[in-house]
Coordinates of C-alpha atoms in Angstrom, one line a residue:
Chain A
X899 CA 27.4 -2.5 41.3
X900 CA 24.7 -0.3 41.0
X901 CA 21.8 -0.4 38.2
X902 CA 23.4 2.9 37.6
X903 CA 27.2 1.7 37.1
X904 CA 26.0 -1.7 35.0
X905 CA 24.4 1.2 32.6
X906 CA 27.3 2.7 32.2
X907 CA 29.7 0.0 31.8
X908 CA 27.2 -2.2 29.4
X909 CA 26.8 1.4 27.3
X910 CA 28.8 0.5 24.0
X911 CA 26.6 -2.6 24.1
X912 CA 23.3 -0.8 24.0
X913 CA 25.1 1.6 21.6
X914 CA 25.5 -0.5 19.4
X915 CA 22.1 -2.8 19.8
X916 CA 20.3 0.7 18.9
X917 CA 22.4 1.2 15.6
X918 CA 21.9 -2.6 14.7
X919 CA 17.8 -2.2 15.4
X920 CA 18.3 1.3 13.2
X921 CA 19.9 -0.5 10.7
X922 CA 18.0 -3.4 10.4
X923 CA 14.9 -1.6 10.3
X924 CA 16.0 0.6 7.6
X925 CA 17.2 -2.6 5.7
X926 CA 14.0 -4.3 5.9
X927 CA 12.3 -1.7 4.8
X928 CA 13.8 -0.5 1.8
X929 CA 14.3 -4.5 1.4
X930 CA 10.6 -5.3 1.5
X931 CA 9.9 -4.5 -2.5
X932 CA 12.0 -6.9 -3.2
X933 CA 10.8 -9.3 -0.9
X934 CA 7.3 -9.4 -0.7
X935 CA 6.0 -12.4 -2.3
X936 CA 2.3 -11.2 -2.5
X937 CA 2.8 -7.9 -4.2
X938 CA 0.8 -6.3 -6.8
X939 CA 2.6 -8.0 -9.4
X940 CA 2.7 -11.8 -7.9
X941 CA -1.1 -11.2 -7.6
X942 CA -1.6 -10.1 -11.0
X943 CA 0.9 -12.2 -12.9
X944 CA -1.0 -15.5 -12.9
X945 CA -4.4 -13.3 -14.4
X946 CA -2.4 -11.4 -16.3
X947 CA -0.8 -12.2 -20.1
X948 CA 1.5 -10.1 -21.8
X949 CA 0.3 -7.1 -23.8
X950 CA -2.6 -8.3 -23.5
X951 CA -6.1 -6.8 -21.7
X952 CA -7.4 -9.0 -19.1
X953 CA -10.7 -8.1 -17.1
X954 CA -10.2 -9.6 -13.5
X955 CA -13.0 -11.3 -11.4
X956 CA -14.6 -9.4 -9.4
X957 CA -14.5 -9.7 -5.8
X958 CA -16.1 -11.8 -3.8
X959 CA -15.9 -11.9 0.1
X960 CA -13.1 -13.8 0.9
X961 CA -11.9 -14.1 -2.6
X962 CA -10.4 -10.9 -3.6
X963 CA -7.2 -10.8 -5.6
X964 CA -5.9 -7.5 -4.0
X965 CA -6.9 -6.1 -0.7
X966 CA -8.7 -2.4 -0.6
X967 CA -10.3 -2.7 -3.8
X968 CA -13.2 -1.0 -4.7
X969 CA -16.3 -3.2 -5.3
X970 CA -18.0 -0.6 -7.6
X971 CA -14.8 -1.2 -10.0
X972 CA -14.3 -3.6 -12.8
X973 CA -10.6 -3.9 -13.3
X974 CA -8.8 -5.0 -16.3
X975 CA -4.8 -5.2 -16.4
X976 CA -2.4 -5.0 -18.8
X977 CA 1.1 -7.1 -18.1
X978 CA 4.1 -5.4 -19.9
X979 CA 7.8 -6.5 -20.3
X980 CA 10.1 -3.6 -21.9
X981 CA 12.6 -6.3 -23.0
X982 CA 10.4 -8.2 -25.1
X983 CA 8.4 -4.9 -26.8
X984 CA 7.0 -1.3 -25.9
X985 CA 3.3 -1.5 -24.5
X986 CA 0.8 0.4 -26.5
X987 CA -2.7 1.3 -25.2
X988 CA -5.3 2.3 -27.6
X989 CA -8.8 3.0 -27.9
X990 CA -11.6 5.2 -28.6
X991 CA -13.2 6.0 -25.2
X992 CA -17.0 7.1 -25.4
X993 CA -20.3 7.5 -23.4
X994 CA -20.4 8.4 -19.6
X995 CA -18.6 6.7 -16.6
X996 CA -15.2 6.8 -15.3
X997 CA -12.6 4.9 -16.4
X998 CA -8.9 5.5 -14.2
X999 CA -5.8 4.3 -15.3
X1000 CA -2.8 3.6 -13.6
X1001 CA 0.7 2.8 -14.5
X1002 CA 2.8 0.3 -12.2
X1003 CA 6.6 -0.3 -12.2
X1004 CA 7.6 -4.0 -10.8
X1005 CA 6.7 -3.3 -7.1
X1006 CA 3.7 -1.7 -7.6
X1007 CA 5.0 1.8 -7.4
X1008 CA 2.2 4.2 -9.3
X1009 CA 4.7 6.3 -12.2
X1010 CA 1.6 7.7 -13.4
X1011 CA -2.2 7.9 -13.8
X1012 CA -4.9 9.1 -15.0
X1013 CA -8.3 9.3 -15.8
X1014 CA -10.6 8.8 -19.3
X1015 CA -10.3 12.7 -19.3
X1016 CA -6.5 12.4 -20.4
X1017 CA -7.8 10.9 -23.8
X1018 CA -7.2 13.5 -26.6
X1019 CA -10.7 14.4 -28.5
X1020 CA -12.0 11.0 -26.9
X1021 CA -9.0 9.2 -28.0
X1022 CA -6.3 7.2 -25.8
X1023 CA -2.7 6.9 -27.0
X1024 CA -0.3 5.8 -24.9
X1025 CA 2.8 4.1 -25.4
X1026 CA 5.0 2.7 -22.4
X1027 CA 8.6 2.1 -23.0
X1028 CA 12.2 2.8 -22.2
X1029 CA 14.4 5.4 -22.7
X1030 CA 16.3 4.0 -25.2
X1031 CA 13.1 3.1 -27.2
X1032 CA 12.0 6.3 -26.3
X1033 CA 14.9 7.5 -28.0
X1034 CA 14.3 4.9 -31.0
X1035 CA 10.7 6.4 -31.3
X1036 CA 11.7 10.5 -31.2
X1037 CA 14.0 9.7 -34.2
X1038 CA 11.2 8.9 -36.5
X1039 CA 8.9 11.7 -35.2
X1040 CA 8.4 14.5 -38.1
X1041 CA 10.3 17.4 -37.2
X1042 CA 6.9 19.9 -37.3
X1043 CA 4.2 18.4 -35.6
X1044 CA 4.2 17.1 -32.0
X1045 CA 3.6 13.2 -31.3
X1046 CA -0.2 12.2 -30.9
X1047 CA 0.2 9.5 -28.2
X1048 CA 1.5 10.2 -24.6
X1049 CA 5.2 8.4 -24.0
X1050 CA 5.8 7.3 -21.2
X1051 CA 9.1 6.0 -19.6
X1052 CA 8.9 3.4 -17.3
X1053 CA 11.0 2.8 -13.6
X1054 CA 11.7 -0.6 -14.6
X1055 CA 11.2 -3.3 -17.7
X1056 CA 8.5 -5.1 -15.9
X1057 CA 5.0 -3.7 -14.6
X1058 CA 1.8 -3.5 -15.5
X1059 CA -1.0 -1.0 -16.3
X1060 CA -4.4 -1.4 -14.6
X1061 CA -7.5 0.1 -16.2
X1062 CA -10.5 0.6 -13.5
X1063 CA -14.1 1.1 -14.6
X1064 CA -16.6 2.3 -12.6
X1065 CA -20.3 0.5 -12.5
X1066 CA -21.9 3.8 -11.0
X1067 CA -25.0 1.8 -10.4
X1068 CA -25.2 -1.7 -8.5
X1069 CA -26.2 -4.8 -11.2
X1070 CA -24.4 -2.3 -13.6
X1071 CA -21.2 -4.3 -14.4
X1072 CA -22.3 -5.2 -17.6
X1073 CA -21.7 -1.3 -19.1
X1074 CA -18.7 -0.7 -17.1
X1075 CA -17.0 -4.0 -18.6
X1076 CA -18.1 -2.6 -22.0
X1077 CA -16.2 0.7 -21.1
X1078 CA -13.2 -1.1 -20.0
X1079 CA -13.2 -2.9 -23.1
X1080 CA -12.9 0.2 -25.4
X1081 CA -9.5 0.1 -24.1
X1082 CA -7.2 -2.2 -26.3
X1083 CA -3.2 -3.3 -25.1
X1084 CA -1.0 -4.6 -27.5
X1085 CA 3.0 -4.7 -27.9
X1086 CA 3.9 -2.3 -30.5
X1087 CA 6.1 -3.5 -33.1
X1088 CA 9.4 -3.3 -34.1
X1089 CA 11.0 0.2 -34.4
Chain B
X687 CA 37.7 -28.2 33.9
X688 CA 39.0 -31.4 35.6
X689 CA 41.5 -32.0 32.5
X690 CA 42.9 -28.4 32.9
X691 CA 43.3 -28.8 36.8
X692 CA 44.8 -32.7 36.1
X693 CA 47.0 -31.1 33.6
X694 CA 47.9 -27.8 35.9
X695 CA 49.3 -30.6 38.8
X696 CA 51.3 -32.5 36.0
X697 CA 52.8 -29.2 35.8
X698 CA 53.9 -28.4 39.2
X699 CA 55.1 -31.8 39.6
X700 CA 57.5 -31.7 36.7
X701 CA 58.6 -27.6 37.3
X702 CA 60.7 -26.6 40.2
X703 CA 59.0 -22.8 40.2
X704 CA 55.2 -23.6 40.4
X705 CA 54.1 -20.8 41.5
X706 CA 55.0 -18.6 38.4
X707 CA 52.8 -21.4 36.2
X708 CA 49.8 -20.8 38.5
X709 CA 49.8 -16.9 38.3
X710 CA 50.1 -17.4 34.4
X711 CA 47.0 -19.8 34.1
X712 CA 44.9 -17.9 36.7
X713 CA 45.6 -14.6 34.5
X714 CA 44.8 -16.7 30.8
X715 CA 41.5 -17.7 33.0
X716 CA 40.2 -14.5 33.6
X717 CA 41.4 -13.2 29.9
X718 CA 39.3 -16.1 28.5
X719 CA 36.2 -14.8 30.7
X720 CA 36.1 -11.8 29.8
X721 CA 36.9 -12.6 26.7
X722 CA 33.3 -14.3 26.8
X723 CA 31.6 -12.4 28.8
X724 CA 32.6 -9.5 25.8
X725 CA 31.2 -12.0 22.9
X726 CA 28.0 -13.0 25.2
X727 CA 27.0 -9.5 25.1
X728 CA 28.0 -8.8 22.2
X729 CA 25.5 -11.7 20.5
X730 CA 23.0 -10.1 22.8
X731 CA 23.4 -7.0 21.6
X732 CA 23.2 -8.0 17.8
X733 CA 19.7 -9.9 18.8
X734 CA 18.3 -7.4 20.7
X735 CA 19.1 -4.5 17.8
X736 CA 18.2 -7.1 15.2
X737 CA 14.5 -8.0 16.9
X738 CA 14.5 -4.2 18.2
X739 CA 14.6 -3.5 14.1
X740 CA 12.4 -6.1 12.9
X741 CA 9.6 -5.3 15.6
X742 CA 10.0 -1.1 14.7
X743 CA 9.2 -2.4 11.1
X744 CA 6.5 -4.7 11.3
X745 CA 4.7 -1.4 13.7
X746 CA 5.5 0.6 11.1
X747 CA 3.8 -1.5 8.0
X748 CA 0.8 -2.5 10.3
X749 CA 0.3 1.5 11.1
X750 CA -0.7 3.3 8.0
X751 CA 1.3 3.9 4.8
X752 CA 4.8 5.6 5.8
X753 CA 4.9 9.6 6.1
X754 CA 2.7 12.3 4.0
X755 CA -0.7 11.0 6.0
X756 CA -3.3 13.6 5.4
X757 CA -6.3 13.6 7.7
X758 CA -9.8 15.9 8.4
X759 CA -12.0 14.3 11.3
X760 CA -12.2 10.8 11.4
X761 CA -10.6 10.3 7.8
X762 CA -7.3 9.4 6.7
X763 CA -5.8 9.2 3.4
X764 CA -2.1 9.0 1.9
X765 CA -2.2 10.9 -1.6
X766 CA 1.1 10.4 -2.4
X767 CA 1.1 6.7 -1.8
X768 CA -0.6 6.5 -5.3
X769 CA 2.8 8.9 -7.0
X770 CA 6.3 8.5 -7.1
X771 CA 7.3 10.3 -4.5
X772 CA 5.9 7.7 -2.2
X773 CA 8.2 7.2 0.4
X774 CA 9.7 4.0 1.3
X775 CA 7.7 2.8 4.4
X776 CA 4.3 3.3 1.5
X777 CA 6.2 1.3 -0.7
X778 CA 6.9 -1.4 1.6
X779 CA 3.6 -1.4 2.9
X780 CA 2.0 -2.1 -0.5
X781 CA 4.4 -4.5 -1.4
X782 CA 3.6 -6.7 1.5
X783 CA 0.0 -5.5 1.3
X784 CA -0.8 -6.4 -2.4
X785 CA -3.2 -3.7 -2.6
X786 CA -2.8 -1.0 -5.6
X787 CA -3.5 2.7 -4.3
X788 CA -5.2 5.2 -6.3
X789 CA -2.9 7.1 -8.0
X790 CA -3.2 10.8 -7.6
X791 CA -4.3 11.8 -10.6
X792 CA -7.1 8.7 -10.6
X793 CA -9.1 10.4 -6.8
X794 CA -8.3 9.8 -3.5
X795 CA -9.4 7.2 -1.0
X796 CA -9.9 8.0 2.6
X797 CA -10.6 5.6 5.5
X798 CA -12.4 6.2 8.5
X799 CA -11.4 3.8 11.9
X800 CA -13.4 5.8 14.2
X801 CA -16.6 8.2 14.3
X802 CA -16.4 11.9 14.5
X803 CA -15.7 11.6 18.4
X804 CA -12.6 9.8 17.7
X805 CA -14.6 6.1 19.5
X806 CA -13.6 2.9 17.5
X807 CA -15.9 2.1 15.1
X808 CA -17.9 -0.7 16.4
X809 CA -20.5 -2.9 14.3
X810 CA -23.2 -3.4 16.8
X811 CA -23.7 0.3 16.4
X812 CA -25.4 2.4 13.7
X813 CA -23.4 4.9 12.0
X814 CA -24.9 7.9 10.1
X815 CA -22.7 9.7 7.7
X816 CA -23.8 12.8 6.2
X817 CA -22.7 15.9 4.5
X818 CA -20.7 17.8 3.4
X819 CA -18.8 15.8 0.9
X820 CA -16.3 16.9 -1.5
X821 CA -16.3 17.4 -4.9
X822 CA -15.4 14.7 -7.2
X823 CA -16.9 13.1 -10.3
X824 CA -18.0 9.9 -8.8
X825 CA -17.4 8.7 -5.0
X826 CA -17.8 6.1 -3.8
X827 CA -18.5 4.3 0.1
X828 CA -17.2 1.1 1.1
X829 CA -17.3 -0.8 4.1
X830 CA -14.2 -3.0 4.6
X831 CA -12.5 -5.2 6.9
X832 CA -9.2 -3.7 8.5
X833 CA -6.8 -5.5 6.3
X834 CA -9.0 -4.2 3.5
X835 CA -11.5 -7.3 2.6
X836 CA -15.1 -7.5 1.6
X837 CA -17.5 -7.8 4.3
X838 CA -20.2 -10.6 3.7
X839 CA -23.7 -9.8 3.8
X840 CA -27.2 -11.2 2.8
X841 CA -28.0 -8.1 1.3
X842 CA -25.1 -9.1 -1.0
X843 CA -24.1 -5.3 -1.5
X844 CA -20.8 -4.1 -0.4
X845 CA -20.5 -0.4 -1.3
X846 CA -22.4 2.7 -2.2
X847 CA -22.0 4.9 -5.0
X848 CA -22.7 8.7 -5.4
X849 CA -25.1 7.7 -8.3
X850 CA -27.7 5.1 -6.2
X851 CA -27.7 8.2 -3.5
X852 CA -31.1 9.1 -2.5
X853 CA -31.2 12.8 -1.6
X854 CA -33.7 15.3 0.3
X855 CA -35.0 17.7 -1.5
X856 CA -32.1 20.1 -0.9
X857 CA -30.0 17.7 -2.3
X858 CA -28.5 16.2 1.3
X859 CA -28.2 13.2 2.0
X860 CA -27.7 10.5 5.1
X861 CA -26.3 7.2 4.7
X862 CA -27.0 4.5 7.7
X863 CA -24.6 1.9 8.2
X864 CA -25.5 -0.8 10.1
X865 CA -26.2 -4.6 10.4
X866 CA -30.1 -4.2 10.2
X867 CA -31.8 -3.2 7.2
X868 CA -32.4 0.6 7.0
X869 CA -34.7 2.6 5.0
X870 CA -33.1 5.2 2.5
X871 CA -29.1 5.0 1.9
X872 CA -28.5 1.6 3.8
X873 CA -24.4 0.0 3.8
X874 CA -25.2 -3.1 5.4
X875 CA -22.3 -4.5 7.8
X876 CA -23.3 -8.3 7.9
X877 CA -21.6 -10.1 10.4
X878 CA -18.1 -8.6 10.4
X879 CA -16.3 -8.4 13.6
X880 CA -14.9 -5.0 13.2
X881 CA -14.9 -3.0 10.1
X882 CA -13.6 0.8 8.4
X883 CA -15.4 2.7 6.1
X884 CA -13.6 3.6 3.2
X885 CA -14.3 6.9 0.9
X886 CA -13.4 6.9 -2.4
X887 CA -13.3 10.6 -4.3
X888 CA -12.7 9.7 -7.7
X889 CA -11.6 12.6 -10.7
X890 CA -11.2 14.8 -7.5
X891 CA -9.9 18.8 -7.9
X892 CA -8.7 18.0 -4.2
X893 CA -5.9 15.8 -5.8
X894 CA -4.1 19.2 -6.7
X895 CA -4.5 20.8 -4.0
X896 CA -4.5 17.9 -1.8
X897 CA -2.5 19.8 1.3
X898 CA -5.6 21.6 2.0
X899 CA -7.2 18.4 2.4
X900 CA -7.4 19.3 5.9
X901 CA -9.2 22.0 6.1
X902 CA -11.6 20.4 3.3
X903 CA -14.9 19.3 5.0
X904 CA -15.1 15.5 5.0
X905 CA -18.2 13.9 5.7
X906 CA -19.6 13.7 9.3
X907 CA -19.7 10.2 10.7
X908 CA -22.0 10.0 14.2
X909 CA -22.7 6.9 16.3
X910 CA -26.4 6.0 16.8
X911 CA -28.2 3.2 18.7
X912 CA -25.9 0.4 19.7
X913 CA -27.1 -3.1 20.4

């Protein structure tokens, strides 16, 4: 038989090998969220109590609790869970530097961010929750004014919020930790 | 096979027409071959696709973040990895990763893995990177391992920000990187075996506009002495 004729004949064999490698790489990849034992979350849970601010270490070499992080950044996080209470994240943001928020479902996927410049007048008012406690929320609004605080719904009941501050100048941690801690988390009460 | 041939004699012994028998077994024989022969490749098939599938993913979570790559000279970045409408292969990748992008709205993050000639970057070499620069509200420059760790060095400084900068009188501005200590804007590499620089643009209008991040100019990265 030639090379040519065993193609042939093996053909609904390397058919289907090519549809199993296509599906299993899809699989795996859509699978890997789920999976991944280091993620975002993992990494931060330990550091991390609920509805509650914590500021991170900072990064040493070889010690660094996620990879690609900026070393001019002090990071504080903020765990939620949706079934125990709504997040809320307060405070009064003033003086310079940069402070960047982002908002994590369960697998790290960003739902939104963004920066100190969001804050209305110099105030931050944000409230994470779920629809339904959206909806719970809306029903008490006053019919004539719009809501002060920005609502937003999150992908899934678990994730966490990470608030970076920059330290614009080296040895200048000290004043971007202060910044980060204008920011307050807390679970918002019953409603 | 012994039994079976034992068993096929007992056979003939005991039945006047034989020959009828042996046709019969001969024929169940070669059923039950290819019968085999169909699972053995079969099972191949199903490992090959399965480590065929398995391989195509690990390349694809080891090579960048997924689809939507945006890229001017020698940098890289992945806006939307930082949104939701990251695609899947981003998602995966950060999941096994660990890391936390930027999100959009936060600035973007470029990384550089070669100079401007498109050369591997290479730490016995110096590296100058100059102007232009985007604009942005802070940036920031970080030297990294591949897999995105801090590099060690006695200088103990792993970064430079756009506010310890010292500029020229018209306001430009070289940074050296390089294992040796260098006057002016120095990014020291320590003893790292290979390394990216990574560019962080932080509060950056380019984030809404970030398609045209392409034709943006990104900073100039040229190799210089080697050792």
């Amino acid at each position: 038989m030639s090379l040519r004729e065993t193609f042939i004949s093996n053909l609904p064999w390397i058919a289907g090998a090519a549809i199993i490698a296509g599906i299993t790489h899809l699989t795996s990849i859509l699978a890997m969220p789920y999976l991944a034992p280091k993620d975002a979350f993992a990494r931060l849970e330990p550091a991390a109590p609920l509805n509650k601010l914590a500021v991170l270490p900072q990064g040493v070499p070889g010690q660094t609790l996620m990879p690609f992080e900026d070393p001019a950044l002090v990071a504080g996080v903020c765990r939620y869970d949706l079934n125990v209470a709504p997040l809320r994240l307060r405070g009064a943001l003033s003086g310079d530097g940069l402070l960047l928020f982002s908002f994590h479902n369960r697998f790290g996927t960003t739902f939104y961010s963004m920066t100190d410049k969001g804050a209305l007048r110099g105030r931050l008012d944000v409230l994470v929750l779920t629809p339904e406690q959206l909806e719970a929320v809306e029903a008490f609004d006053p019919e004539d004014e719009l809501p002060q605080e920005l609502r937003l719904v999150a992908p899934t009941k678990e994730g966490f919020v990470l608030i970076r501050s920059l330290s614009p100048e080296r040895g200048n941690l000290a004043e971007a930790k202060a910044r980060l801690a204008q920011v307050g988390c807390e679970a918002e009460g019953n409603r | 096979m012994s039994g079976r041939k034992a068993a096929l004699e007992a056979a003939l012994a005991t039945v006047p027409d034989g020959m009828a028998i042996v046709g019969q077994v001969t024929e169940e024989r070669v059923i039950w071959k290819s019968v085999l022969i169909t699972f053995a490749k079969t099972l191949l098939a199903a490992i090959v696709g399965v480590a065929l599938g398995l391989t195509a993913t690990w390349f694809a979570v080891e090579r960048g973040y997924g689809f939507g790559a945006v890229s001017s000279g020698p940098w890289t970045g992945w806006p939307k990895t930082g949104s939701l409408e990251a695609d899947p292969y981003a998602r995966a990748v950060i999941a096994r990763t660990g890391e936390v992008p930027l999100g959009l709205a936060e600035g973007l993050s470029f990384t550089a893995r070669t100079d401007e000639t498109g050369a591997e970057l290479n730490p016995n070499c110096d590296y100058t990177l100059s102007d232009p620069i985007p604009p942005a509200r802070y940036w920031t420059l970080t030297a990294m391992t591949p897999r995105g760790a801090l590099i060690d060095n006695a200088a103990g400084h792993f970064g430079l920000t756009s506010s310890e900068i010292v500029r020229d009188m018209q306001g430009k501005f070289q940074i050296t990187v390089s294992r040796q200590a260098r006057a002016g804007n120095w990014l020291p590499l320590g003893d790292a075996r290979e390394f990216v620089l990574v560019l962080r643009l932080y509060d950056t209008p380019l984030s809404s506009a970030s398609s045209s991040i392409g034709i943006t100019p990104m900073p100039q990265l040229k190799r210089g002495r080697c050792t």
